Each structure stands twice: as C-alpha cells, then as structure tokens.
CSV table of C-alpha atoms in Angstrom, one decimal:
chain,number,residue,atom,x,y,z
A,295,UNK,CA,51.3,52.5,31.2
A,296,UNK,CA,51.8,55.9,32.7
A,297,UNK,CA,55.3,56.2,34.3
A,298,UNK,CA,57.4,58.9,36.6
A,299,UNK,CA,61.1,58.5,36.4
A,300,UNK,CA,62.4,61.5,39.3
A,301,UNK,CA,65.7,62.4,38.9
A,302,UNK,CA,66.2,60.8,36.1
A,303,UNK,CA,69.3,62.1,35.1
A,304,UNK,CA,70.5,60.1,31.7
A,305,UNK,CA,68.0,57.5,31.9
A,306,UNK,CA,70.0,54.4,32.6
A,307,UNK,CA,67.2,52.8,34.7
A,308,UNK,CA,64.8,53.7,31.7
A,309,UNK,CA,67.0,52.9,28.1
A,310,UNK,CA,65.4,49.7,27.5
A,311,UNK,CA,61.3,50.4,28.8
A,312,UNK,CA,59.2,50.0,26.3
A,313,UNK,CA,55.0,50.7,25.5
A,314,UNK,CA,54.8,53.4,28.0
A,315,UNK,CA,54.1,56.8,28.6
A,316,UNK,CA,57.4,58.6,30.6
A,317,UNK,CA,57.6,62.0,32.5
A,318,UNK,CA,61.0,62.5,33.3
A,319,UNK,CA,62.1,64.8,36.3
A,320,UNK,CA,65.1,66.4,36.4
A,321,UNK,CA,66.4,69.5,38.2
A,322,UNK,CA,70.2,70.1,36.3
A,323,UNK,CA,68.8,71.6,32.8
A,324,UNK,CA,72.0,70.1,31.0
A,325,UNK,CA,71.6,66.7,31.7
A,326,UNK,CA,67.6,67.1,31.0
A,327,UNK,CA,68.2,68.5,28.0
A,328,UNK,CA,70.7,65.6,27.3
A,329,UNK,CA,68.0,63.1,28.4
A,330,UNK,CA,65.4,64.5,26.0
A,331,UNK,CA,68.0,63.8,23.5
A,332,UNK,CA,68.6,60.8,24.1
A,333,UNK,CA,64.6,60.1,24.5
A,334,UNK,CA,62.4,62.2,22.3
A,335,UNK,CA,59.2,61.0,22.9
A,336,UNK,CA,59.4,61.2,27.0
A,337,UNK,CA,58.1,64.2,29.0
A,338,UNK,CA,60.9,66.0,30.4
A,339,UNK,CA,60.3,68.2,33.3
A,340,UNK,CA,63.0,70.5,34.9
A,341,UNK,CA,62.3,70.6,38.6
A,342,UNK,CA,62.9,69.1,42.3
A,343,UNK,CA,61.3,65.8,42.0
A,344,UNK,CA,60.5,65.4,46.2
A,345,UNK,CA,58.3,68.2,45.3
A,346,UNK,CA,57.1,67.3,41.6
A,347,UNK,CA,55.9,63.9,43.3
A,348,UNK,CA,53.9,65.1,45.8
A,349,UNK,CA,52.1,67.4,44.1
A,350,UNK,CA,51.7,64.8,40.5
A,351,UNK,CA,51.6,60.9,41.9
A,352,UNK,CA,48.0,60.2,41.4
A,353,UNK,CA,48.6,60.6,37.7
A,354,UNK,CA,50.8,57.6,37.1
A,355,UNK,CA,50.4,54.0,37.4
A,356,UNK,CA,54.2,53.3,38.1
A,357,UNK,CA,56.6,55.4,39.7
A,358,UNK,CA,60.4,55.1,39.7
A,359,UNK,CA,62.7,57.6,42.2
A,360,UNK,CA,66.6,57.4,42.6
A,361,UNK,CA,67.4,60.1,44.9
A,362,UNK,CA,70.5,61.4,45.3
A,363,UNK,CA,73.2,58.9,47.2
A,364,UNK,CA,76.1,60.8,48.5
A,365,UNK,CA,74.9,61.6,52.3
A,366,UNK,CA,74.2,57.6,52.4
A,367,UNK,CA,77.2,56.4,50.7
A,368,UNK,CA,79.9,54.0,52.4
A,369,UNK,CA,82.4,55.8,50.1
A,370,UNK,CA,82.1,59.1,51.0
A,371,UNK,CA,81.8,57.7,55.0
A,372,UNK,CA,85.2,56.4,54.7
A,373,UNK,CA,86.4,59.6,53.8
A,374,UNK,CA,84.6,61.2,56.5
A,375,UNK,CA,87.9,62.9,58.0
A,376,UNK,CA,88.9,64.3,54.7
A,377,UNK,CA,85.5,65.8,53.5
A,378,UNK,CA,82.6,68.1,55.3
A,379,UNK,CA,80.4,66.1,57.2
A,380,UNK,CA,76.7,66.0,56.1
A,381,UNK,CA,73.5,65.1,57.4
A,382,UNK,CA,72.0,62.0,56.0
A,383,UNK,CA,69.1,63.6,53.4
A,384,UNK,CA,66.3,62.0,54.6
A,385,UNK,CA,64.1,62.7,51.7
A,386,UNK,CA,64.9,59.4,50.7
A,387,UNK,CA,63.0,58.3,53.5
A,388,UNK,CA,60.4,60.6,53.4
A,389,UNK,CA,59.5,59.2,49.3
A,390,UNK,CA,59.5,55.9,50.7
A,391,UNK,CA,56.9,56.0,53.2
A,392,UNK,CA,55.0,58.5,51.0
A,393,UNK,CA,54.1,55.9,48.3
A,394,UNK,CA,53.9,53.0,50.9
A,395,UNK,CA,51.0,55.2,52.6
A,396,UNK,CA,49.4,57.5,49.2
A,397,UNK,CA,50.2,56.0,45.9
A,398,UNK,CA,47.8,53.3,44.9
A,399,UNK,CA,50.5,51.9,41.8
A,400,UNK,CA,53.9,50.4,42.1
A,401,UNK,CA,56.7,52.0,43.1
A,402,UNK,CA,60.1,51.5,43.0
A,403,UNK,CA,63.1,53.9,45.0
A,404,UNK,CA,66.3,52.9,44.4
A,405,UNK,CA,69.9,54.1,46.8
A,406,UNK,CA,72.9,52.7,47.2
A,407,UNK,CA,73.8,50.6,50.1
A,408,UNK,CA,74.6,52.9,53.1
A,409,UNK,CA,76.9,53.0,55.6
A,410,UNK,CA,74.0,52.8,58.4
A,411,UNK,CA,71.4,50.1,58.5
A,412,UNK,CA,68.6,50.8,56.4
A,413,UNK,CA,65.9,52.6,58.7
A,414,UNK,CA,63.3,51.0,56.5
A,415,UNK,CA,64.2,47.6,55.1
A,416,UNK,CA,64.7,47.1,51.4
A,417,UNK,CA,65.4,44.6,49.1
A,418,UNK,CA,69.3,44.2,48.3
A,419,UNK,CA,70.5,43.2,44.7
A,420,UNK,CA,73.9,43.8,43.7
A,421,UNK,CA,75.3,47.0,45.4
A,422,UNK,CA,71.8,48.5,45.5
A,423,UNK,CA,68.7,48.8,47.9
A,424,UNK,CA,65.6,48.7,45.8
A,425,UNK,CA,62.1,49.6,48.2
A,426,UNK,CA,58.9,48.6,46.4
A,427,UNK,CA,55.6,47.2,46.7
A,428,UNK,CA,56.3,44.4,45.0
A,429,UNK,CA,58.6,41.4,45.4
A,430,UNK,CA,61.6,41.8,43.0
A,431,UNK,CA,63.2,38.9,41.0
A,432,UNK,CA,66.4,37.3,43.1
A,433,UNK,CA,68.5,38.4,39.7
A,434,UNK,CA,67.9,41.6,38.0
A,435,UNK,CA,70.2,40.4,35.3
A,436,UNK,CA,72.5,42.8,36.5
A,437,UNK,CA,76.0,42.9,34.7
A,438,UNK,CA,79.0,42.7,36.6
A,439,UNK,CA,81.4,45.7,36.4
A,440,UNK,CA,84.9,46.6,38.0
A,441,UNK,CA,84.9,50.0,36.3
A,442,UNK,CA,85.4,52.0,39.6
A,443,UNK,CA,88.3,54.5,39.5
A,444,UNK,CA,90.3,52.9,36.8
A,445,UNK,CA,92.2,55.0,34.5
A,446,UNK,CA,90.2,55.2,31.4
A,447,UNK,CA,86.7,55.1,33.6
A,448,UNK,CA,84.4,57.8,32.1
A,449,UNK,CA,85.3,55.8,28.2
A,450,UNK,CA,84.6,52.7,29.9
A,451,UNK,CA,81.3,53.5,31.3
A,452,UNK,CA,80.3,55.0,28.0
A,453,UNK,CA,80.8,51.8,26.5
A,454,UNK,CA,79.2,50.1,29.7
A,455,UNK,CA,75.8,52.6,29.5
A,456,UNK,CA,76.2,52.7,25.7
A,457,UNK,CA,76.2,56.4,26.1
A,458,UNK,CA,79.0,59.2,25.3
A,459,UNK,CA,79.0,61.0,28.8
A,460,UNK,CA,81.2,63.5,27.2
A,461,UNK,CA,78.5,65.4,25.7
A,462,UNK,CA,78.0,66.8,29.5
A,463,UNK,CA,79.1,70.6,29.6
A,464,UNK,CA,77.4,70.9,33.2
A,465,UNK,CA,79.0,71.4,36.0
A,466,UNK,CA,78.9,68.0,37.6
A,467,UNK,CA,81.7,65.4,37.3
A,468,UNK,CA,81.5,63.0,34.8
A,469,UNK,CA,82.7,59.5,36.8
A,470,UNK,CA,79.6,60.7,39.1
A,471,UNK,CA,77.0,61.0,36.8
A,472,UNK,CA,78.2,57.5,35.2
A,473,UNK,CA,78.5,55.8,38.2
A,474,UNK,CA,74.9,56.7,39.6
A,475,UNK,CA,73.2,55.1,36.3
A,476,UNK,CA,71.1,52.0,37.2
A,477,UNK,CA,72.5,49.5,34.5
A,478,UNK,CA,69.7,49.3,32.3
A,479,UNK,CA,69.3,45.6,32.4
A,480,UNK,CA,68.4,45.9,36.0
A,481,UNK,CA,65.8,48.9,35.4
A,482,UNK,CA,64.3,46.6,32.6
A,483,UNK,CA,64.1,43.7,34.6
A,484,UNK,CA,62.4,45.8,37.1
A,485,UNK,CA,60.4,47.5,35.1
A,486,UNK,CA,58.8,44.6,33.4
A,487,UNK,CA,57.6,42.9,37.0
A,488,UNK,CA,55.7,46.1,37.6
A,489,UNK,CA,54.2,45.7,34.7
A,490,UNK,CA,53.2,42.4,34.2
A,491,UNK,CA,51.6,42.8,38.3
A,492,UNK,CA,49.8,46.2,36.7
A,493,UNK,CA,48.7,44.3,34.1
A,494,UNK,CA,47.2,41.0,35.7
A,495,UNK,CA,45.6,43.7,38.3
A,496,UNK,CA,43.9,45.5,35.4
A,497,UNK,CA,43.1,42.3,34.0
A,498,UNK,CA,41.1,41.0,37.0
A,499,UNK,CA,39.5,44.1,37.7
A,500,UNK,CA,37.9,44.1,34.2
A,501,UNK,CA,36.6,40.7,34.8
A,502,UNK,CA,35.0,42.0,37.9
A,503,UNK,CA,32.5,44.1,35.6
C-alpha cells in the first residue's frame, strides 16, 4: 500500500505501520533528515505538503495530513492577550474538502481540538479531531498522558514517543515538536482500518473480473 504522510515531522503517527510504501513530507530539513533516520526505507521529501498534495495525491492509496495546530489551538486562544493574534490557517480546511471531493483512497487529517466549532465536523478521540472517509474505531487505543508542562517534560516524552528528541539542533522548541506527535498507538490503530477497508475494496473489485 502506497502511503503520503504530509508534515510528517518525527513520524509519531507512522512508528508502528507496517507492509507499506511511505513518502514522507516535510518542510524543516532537520527534522526530515531526523525522520529519515529514524525510518530508512521511507521517501523523504523536503517541501510544503498543501502544495506537495495537490500536485502528487493520485499516486497513493492512503493519505495521512497533520497540519500545523497553533492558529486552532485552545491553548494559544487563552493566551490571546499575551501573544500576537493570528488568523486561523485555513489550509486545514482547504485539505479536508480537497480529498472529500478529488482523492479516490482514504484519507485521514488530523488537528487538535479548536477553540471554535469545527467548520466541518470530524470525529473526536481523545484530545484530537480526526476527518476521514472512513468510520474510525470508538478507541484508538490511545495512551493516557499528563506530560504537559511538567518539569522534566521533553525526557518524559522521549520515553513516552520512545524517541530522544534531543537529537533536534533546529530551531523549533522541543516540548512543541513532542507534544504534536500522534501517539503511535492511535496512528496504528488508524492506520490498520484503512487498510483492512483498502484491502476488502481491492478484494471485491478483483472478484468483479
């Protein structure tokens, strides 16, 4: 199975997929380079991913976009008085009715909860909105974490991810890039419904002939 992972930063949603073919999207070259690392055999392509999917999405079969969360987050709402205040970036909006309308696979775009309502309604699991075209499992076998600005954080998500986030010499901030992983038992759950609807599709439509 073909699969797009756009910004794919370390690869929390993908560490446990397995039996597929992965091209990874990722503009900051640091943490790309730390992702091909981390998975050697996957495609890794430095780039804007709103624009790498519209000009590759007919060559995958399922297709898996976390765009950035800060203009939609509750946290950085609450601090609205104390930080500059952004537009919402609707691009996350703009993937999500691309694929509903153009991609004939399963997709999968994944945000945090924001502090609006939704303008396109989504399927809520744990303190994420997951948009597909396909019904998600109730439990994503999500593990419970109270990491969130404790004192030892970044060494507590590195045991969490089971990744050493300390190997970042970028230039964003490490708590961030930990905090916007997809625990991985969530992107495997996930990704194995996909699949097994691909599959049974596939299936049936080589009875057909």
């Amino acid at each position: 199975m073909k699969v797009l992972n756009l910004y794919a930063c370390l690869g929390g949603n993908r560490y446990k997929w397995t039996d597929c073919e992965v091209t990874a999207v990722e503009l900051d070259s640091e943490l790309a380079r730390m992702y091909k690392e981390r998975f050697p055999n996957d495609t890794v392509v430095v780039a804007d991913a709103h624009q790498y999917l519209l000009e590759h999405f007919k060559e995958f079969d399922f297709i898996w976009s976390s765009p950035p969360c800060p203009s939609h987050s509750r946290a950085r709402f609450a601090r609205r008085n104390t930080t500059e205040v952004i537009y919402p970036d609707l691009k996350l909006y703009e993937e999500i009715i691309f694929l509903e309308n153009y991609f004939e696979g399963k997709y999968c775009v994944e945000n945090v909860i924001p502090f609006y309502e939704p303008l396109i309604p989504a399927q809520k699991r744990g303190r994420h909105l997951y948009w597909t075209n396909f019904r998600l499992p109730n439990d994503l076998g999500e593990r419970k974490s109270s990491i969130m600005e404790a004192k030892d954080e970044v060494k507590r998500w590195c045991v969490f991810h089971d990744y050493d986030f300390t190997k970042y010499k970028g230039e964003q901030r490490l708590d961030k890039i930990a905090r916007n992983l997809v625990d991985y038992e969530a992107g495997l759950t996930i990704f194995n419904t996909a699949r097994g609807i691909i599959t049974k599709s596939n299936l049936k439509q080589t009875e057909l002939f």
